[in-house]
Short mmCIF file of C-alpha atoms in Angstrom, two decimals:
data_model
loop_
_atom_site.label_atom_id
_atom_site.label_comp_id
_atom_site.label_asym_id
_atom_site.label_seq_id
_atom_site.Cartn_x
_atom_site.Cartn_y
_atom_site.Cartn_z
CA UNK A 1 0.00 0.00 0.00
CA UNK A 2 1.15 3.39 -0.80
CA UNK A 3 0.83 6.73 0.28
CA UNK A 4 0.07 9.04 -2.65
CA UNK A 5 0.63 13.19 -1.39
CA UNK A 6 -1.33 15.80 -3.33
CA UNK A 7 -1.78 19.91 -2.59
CA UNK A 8 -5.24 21.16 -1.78
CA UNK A 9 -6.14 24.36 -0.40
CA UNK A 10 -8.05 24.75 3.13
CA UNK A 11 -10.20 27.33 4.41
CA UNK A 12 -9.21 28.46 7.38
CA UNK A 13 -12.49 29.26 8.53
CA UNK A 14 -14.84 26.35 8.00
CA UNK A 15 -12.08 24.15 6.76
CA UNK A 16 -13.89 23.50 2.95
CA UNK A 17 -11.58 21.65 0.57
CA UNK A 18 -10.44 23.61 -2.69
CA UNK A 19 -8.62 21.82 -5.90
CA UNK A 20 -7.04 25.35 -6.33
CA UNK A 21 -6.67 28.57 -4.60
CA UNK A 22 -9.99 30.75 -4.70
CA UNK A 23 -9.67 34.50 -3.08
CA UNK A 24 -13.46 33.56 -1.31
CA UNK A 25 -14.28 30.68 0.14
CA UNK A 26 -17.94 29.89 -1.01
CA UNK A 27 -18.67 27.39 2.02
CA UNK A 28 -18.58 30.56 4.80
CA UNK A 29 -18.06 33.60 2.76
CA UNK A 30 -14.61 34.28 4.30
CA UNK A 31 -12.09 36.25 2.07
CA UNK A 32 -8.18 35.14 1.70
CA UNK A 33 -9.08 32.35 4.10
CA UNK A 34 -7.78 29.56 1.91
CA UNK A 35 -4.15 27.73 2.48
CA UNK A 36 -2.07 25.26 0.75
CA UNK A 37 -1.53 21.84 2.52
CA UNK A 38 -0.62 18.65 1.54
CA UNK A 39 -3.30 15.69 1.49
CA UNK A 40 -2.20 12.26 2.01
CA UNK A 41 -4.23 10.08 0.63
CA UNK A 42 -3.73 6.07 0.80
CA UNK A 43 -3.18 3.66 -2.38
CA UNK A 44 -4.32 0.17 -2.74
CA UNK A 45 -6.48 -2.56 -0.26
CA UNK A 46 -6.28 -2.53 3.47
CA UNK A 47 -5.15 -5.84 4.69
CA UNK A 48 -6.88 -5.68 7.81
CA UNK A 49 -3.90 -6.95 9.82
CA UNK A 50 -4.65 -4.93 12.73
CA UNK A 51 -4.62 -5.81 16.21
CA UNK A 52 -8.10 -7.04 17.84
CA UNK A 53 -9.49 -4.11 20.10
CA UNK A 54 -10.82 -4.59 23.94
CA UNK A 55 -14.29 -5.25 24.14
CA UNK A 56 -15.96 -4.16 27.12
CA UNK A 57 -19.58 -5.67 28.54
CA UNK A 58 -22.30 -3.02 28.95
CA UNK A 59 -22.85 -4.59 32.35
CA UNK A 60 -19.07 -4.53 33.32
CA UNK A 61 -18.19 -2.65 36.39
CA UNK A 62 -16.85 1.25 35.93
CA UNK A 63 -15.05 2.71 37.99
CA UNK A 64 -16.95 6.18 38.59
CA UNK A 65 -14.38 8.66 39.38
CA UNK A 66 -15.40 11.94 41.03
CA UNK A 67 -15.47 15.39 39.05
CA UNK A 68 -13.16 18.24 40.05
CA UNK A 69 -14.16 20.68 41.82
CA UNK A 70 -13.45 24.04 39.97
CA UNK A 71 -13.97 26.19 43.14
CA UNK A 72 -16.68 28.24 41.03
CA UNK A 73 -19.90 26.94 41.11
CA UNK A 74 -21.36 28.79 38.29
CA UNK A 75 -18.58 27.26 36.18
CA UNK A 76 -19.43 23.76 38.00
CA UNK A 77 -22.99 24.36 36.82
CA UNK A 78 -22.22 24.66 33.25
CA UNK A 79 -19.88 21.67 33.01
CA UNK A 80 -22.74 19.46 34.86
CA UNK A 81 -20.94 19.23 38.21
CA UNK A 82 -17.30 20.07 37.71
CA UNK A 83 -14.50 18.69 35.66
CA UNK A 84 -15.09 14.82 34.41
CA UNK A 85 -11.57 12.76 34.66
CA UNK A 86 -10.62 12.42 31.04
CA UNK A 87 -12.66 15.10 29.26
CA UNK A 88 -11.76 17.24 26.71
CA UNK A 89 -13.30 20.73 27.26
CA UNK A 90 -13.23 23.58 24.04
CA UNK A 91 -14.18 27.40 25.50
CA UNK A 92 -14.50 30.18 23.05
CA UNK A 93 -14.96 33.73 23.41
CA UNK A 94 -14.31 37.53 21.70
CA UNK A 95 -10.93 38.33 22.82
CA UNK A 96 -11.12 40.26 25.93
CA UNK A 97 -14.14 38.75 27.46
CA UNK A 98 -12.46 36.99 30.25
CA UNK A 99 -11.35 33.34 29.02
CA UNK A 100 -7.63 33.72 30.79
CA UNK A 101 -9.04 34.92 33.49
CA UNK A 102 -11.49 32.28 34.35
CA UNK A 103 -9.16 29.62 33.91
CA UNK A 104 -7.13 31.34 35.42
CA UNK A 105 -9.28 31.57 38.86
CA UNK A 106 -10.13 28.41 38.23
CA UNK A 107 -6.75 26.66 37.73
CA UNK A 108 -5.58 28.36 41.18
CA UNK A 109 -8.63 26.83 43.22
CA UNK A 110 -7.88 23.56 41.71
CA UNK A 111 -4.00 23.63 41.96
CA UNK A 112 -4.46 23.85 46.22
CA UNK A 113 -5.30 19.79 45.62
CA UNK A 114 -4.57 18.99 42.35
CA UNK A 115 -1.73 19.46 40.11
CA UNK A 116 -2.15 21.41 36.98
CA UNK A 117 -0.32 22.24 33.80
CA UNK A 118 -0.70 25.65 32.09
CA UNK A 119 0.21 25.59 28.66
CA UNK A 120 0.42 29.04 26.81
CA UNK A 121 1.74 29.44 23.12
CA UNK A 122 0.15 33.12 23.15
CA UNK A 123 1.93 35.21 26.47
CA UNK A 124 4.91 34.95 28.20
CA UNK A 125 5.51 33.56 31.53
CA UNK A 126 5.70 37.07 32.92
CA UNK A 127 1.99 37.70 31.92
CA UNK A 128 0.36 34.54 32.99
CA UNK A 129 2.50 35.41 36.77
CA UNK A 130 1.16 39.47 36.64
CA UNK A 131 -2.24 38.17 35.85
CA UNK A 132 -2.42 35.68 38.61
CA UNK A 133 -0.74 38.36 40.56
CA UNK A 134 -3.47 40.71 39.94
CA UNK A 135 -6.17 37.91 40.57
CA UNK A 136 -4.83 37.36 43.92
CA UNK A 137 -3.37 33.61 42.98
CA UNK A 138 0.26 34.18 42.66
CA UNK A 139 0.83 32.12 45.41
CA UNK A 140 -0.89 29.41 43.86
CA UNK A 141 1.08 26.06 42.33
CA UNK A 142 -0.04 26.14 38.82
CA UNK A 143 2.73 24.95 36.69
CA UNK A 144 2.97 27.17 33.06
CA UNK A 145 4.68 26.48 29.97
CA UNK A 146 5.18 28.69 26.96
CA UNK A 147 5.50 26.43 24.52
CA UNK A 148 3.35 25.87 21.15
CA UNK A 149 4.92 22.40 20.42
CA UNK A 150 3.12 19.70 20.56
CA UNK A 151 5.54 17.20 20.68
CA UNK A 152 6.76 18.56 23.90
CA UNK A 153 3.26 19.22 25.34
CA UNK A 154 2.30 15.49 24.79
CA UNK A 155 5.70 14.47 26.63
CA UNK A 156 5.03 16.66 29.67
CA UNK A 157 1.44 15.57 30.28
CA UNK A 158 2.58 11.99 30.13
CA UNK A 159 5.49 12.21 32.57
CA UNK A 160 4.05 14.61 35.32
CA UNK A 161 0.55 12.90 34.94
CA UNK A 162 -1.95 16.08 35.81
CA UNK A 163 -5.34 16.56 36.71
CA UNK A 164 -5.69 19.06 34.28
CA UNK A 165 -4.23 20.98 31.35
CA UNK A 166 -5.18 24.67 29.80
CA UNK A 167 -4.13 24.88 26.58
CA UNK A 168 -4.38 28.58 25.55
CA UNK A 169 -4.77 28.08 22.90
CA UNK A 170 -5.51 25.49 20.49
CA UNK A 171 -4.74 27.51 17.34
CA UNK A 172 -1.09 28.28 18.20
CA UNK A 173 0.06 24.79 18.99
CA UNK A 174 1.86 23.15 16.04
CA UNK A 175 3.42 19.63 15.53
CA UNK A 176 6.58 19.74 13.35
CA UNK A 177 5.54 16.63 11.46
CA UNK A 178 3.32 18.96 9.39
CA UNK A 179 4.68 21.40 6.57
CA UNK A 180 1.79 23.87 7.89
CA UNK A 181 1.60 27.13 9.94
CA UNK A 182 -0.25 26.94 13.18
CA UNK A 183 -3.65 27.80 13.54
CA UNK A 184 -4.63 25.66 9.91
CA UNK A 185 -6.84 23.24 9.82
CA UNK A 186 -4.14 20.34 9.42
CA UNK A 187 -2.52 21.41 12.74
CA UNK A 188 -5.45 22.42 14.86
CA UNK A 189 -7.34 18.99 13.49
CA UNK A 190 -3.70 16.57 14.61
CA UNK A 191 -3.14 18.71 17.60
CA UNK A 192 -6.87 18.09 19.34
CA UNK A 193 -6.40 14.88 18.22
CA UNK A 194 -3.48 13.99 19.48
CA UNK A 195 -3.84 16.10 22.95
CA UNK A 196 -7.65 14.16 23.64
CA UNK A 197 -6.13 10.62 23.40
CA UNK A 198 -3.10 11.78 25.35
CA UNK A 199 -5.66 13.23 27.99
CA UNK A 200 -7.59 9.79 28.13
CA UNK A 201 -4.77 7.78 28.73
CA UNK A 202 -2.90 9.91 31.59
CA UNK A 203 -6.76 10.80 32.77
CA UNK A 204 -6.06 14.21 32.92
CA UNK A 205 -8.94 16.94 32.17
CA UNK A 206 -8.26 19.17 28.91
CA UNK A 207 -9.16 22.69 28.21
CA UNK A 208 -8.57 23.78 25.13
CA UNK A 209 -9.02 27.53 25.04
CA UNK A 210 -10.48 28.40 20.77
CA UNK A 211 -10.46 31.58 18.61
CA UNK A 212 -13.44 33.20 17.97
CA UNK A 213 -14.25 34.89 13.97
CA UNK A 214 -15.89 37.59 13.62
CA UNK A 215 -19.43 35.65 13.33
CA UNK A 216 -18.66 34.41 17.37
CA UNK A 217 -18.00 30.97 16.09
CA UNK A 218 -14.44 29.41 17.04
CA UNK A 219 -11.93 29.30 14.38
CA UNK A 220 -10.86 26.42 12.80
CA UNK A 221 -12.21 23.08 11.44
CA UNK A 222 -15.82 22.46 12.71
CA UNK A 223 -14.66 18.96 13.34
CA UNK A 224 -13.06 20.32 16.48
CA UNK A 225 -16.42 20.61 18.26
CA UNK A 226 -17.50 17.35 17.52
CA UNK A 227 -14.19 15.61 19.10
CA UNK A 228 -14.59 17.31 22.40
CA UNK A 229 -16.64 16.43 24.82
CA UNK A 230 -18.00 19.59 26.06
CA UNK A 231 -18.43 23.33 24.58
CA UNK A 232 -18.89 26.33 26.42
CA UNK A 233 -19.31 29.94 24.36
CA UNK A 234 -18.36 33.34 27.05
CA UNK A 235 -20.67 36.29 25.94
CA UNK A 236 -21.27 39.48 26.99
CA UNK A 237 -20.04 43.02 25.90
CA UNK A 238 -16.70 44.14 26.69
CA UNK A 239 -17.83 47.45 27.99
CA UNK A 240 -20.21 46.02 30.34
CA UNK A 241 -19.74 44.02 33.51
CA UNK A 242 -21.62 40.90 33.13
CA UNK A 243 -20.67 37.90 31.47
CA UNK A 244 -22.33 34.42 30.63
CA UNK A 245 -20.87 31.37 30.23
CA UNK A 246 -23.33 29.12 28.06
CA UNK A 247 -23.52 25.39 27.31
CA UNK A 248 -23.63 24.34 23.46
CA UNK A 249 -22.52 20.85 24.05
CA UNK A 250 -22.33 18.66 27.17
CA UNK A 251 -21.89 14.70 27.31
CA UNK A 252 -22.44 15.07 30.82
CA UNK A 253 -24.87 17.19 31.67
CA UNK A 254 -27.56 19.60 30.40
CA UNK A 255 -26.82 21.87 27.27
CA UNK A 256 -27.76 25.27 27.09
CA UNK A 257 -26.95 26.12 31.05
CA UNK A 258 -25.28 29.66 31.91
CA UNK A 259 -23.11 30.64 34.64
CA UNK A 260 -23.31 34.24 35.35
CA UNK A 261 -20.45 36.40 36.28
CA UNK A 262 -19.52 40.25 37.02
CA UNK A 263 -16.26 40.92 36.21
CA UNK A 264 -14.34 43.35 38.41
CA UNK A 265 -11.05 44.72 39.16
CA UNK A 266 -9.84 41.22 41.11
CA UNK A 267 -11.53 38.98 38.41
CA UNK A 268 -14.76 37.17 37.51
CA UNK A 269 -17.05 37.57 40.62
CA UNK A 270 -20.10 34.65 40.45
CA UNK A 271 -23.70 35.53 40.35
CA UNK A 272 -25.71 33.15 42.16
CA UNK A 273 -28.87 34.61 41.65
CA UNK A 274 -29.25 35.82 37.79
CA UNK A 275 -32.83 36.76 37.96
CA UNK A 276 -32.61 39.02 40.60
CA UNK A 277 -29.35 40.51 39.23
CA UNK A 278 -31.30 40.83 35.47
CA UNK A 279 -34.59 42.60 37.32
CA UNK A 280 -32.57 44.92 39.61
CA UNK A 281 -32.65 47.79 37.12
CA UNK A 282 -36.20 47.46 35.81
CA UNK A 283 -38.02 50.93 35.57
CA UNK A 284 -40.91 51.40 38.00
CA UNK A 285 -44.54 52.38 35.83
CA UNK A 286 -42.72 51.85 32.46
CA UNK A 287 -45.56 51.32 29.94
CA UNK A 288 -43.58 48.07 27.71
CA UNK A 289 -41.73 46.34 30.29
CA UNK A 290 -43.12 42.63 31.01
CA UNK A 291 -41.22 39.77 33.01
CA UNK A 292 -41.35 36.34 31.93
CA UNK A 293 -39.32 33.17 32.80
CA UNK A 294 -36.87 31.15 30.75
CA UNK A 295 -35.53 27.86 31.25
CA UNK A 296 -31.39 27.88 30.63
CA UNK A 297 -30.80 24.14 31.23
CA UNK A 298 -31.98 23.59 34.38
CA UNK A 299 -32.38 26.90 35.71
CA UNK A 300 -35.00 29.31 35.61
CA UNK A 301 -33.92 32.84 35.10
CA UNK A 302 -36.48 35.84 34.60
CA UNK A 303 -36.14 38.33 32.37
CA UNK A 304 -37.43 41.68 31.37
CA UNK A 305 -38.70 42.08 28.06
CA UNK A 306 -38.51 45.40 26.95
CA UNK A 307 -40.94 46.70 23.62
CA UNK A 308 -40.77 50.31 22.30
CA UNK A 309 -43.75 50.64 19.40
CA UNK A 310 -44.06 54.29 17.69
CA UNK A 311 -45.75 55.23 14.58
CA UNK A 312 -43.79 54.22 11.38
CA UNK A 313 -43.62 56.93 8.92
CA UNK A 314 -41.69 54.14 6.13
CA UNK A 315 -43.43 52.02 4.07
CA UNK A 316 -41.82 49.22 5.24
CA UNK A 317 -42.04 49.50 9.15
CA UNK A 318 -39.13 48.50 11.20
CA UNK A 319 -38.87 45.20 13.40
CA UNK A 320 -35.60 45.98 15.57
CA UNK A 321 -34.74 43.26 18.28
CA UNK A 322 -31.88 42.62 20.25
CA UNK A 323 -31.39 39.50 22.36
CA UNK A 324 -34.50 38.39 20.23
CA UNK A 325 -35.28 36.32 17.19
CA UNK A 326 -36.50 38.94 14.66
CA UNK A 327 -38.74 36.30 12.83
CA UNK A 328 -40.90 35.59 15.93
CA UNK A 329 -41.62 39.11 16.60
CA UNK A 330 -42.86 39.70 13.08
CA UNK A 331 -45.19 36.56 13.74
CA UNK A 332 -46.12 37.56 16.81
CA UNK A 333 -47.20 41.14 15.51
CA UNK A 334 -48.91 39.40 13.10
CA UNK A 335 -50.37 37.27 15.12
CA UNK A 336 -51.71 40.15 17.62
CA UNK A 337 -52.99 41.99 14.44
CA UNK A 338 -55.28 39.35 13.30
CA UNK A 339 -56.49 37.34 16.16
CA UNK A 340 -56.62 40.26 18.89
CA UNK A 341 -57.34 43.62 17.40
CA UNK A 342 -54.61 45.62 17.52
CA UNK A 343 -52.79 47.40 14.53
CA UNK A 344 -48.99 46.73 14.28
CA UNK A 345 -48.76 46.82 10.50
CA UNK A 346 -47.99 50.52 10.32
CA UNK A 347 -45.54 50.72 13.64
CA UNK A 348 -42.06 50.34 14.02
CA UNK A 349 -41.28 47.97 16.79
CA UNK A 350 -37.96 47.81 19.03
CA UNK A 351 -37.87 44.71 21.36
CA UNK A 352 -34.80 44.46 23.95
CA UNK A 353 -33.76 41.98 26.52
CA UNK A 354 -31.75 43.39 29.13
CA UNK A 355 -28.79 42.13 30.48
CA UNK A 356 -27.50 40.89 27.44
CA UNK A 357 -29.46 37.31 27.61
CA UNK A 358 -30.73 35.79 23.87
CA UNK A 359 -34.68 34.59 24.64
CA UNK A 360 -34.80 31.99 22.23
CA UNK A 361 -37.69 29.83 23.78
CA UNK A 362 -41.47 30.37 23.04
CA UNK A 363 -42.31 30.26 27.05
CA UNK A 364 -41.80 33.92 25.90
CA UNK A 365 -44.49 35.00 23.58
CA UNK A 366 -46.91 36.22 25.89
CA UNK A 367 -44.56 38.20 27.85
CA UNK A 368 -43.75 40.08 24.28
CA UNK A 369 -47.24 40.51 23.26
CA UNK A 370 -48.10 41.55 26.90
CA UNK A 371 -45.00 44.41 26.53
CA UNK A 372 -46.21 45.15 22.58
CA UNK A 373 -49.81 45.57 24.25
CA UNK A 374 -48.21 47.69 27.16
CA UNK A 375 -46.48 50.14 24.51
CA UNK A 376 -48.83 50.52 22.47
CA UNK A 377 -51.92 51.48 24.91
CA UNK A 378 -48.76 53.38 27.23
CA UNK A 379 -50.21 51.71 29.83
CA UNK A 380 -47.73 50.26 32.11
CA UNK A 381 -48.10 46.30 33.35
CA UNK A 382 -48.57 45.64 36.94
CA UNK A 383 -45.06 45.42 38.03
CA UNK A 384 -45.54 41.66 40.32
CA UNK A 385 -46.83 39.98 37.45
CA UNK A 386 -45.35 37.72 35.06
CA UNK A 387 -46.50 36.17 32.22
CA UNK A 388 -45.65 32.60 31.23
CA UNK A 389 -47.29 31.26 27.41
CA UNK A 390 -46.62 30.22 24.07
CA UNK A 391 -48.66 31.53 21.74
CA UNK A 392 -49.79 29.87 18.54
CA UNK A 393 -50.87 30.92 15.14
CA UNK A 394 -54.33 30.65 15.72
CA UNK A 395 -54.29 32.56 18.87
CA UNK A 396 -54.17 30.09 21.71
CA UNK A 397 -52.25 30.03 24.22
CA UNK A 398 -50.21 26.95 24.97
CA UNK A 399 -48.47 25.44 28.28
CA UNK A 400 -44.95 25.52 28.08
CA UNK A 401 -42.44 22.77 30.11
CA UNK A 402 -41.29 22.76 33.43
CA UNK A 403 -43.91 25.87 35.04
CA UNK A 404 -43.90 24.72 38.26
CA UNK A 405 -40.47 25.72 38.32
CA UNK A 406 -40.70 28.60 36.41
CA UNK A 407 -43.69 29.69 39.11
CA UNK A 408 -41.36 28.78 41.93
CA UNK A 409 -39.04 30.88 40.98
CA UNK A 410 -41.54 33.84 40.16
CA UNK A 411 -42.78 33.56 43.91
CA UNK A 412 -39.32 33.44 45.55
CA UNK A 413 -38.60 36.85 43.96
CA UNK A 414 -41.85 38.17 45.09
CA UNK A 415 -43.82 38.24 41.97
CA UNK A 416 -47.78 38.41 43.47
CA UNK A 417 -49.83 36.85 39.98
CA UNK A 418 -48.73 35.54 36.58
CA UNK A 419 -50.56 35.58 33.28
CA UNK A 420 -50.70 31.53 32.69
CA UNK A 421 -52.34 29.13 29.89
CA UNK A 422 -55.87 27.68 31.37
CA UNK A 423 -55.10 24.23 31.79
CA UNK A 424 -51.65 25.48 34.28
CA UNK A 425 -53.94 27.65 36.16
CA UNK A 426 -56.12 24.35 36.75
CA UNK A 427 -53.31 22.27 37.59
CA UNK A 428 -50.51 24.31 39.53
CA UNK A 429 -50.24 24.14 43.08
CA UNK A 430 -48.17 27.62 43.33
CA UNK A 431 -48.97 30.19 46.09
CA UNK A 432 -49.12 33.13 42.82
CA UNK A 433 -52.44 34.56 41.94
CA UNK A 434 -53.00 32.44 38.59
CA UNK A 435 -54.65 34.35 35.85
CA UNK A 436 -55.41 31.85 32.81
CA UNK A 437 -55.68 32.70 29.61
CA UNK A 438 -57.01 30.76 26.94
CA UNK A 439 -57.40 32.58 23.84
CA UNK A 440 -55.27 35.87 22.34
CA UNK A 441 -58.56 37.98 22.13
CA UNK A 442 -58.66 37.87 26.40
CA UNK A 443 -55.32 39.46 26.66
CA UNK A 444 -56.34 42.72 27.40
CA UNK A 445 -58.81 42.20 30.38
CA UNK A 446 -55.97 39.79 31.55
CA UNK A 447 -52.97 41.94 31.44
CA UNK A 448 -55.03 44.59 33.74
CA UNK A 449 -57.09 42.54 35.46
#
């Protein structure tokens, strides 16, 4: 069998496959993304001379290791209970957002029991020490490195055996078996490769830390999120405080959970109660403003909605969201227009989350109709009421999952009544004053009842 080489070009980007250069990738849209690497392709018949692998009974004994404690239980909460032995973590982010520094705070709690490697192919030793020093860690045992070489990353994990490495980050480590640069897709594909089964075998927890473009998705080959076990997106905006750290992908434990965090002058402070912290701000007699609840994994977080509707004087009115998606507010203006009475066809509407959260659930729609409502009449909500619904096309409104949660939650912040579909109403056993709704055309008489 022989090994037959030919040169293809890469995008960077998505990681397409080109016969020859192109100056646009048409996969992703990216411009001058493309690079030239070598493909190796094999020649001929396998012989299938391999050695036999280990087979394993279902009903075999495990041995069920305990996670690691991070020392931050918001970040606990988003892995599903702290760091599994073995698991390859991926965190992306805008630079600046705080990915060094969470692993940062994190590596220092851990390193007080554990020992922990620090790989960094980005900043000097110097940095990593000032930044710990500013954290308030420096006295901490975390071991760093500032090498990009994989070769020489593999070797150290294997001989000092750790609980966990940081590798910050993936796109600068390089193996010099490959003609390419670092950061391509042939050297951040070998490198996670190579680092995962190195991680399994030692059973040391990996965190690779990933570049972000300038969509918000991480860099490189999308095959890179499929061979880790876990990956967690930081958002927020760099000139605010708050920052959430999201779930896209969990093998053990729920996806789409946030852990909250303010960042300050000493680091990443954790936010144990979001809702409160998203609600704290909320104008008093504010016609538009309506509360609802969302589930993010398994936590219930409230949120304000916030709707601004003024007359349009474009043919084409405008349907401006943030934090929302823009097709379900058309729908839902659409919605209100035909089976409730009101006239949104000639206003432009402006619908905000605060806090920088994404609503992405339809345990939301009544909340935005009750806030579209609200702005429109500029007739404020009562302000201990939420409103819990889905609404659907024919103007019903639906029960959503988990509300007995969702209520719970409500009533430990001292919410008084909530806006809920009929057959909830019937069935909850909260303490709330339960208004059901059944139909879109009662929404008035509900919302100021």
């Amino acid at each position: 069998m022989a090994a037959k080489t030919k040169t293809s070009f890469v995008c960077n980007e998505c990681g397409t496959l080109y016969s020859k250069w192109m100056g646009k990738c048409d996969a992703c849209g990216a411009w001058n993304s493309l690079t030239e690497e070598k493909q190796v392709s094999v020649t001929g018949k396998l012989t299938g001379k391999g050695q036999t692998a280990e087979l394993i009974s279902l009903d075999a004994e495990i041995s069920d290791k305990p996670r690691l404690d991070t020392g931050l239980s918001e970040f606990n909460r988003v892995l599903g209970g702290g760091l599994v032995v073995g698991s390859a973590i991926l965190i992306g982010g805008d630079p600046g957002i705080g990915k060094s520094t969470i692993l940062m705070q994190a590596t220092a709690q851990l390193s007080v029991h554990h020992k922990v490697l620090y790989f960094s192919g980005e900043e000097s030793a110097s940095q990593i020490q000032l930044r710990a020093k500013r954290l308030g860690h420096a006295d901490k045992k975390v071991q760093i490195a500032t090498t990009g070489e994989l070769e020489s990353i593999i070797a150290t994990i294997k001989k000092e055996r750790p609980a966990l490495v940081v590798i910050d980050s993936i796109q600068t480590i390089f193996s010099n078996q490959l003609d390419s640069a670092p950061g391509t897709v042939s050297q951040v594909r070998v490198a996670a490769h190579e680092l995962i089964q190195t991680a399994k075998t030692t059973g040391s927890a990996l965190i690779f830390v990933g570049h972000v473009t300038k969509d918000g998705q991480i860099a490189g080959p999308r095959v890179l999120e499929h061979m880790v076990d876990t990956v967690l997106y930081f958002e927020g905006e760099r000139g605010g405080s708050f920052r959430v750290l999201r779930t896209f992908k969990n093998r053990f434990g729920a996806t789409n959970e946030i852990g909250v965090f303010e960042m300050k002058d000493v680091g990443l402070e954790e936010v144990t109660n979001p809702s409160a912290l998203f609600l704290s701000e909320r104008p008093e007699g504010a016609p538009g403003s309506a509360v609802t609840s969302c589930m993010e994994g398994t936590r219930p977080v409230l949120v304000e909605i916030q709707a601004l509707v003024s007359n349009s004087n474009m043919a084409q009115p405008r349907r401006t969201t943030l934090g929302f998606d823009h097709n379900r507010l058309s729908m839902m203006a659409a919605v209100l227009d035909k089976q409730a009475g009101f006239t949104f066809s000639s206003q432009d509407i402006f619908v905000n989350i605060t806090g920088g959260l994404k609503v992405e659930e339809t345990a939301a729609d009544l909340a935005l109709a009750g806030a579209l409502i609200s702005s429109l009449l500029n007739k404020p909500l009562e302000e201990d009421r939420i409103l819990i619904g889905e609404i659907g096309l024919a103007g019903e409104v639906r029960s959503v999952s988990q509300m007995e949660v969702r209520l719970k939650e409500a009533e430990k912040l001292g919410f008084k009544s909530a806006v809920v579909p009929k057959q909830v109403a019937k069935e909850s056993k909260t303490k709330l004053k339960l208004i059901p709704i059944e139909r879109l055309s009662e929404i008035t008489e509900k919302l100021y009842d």
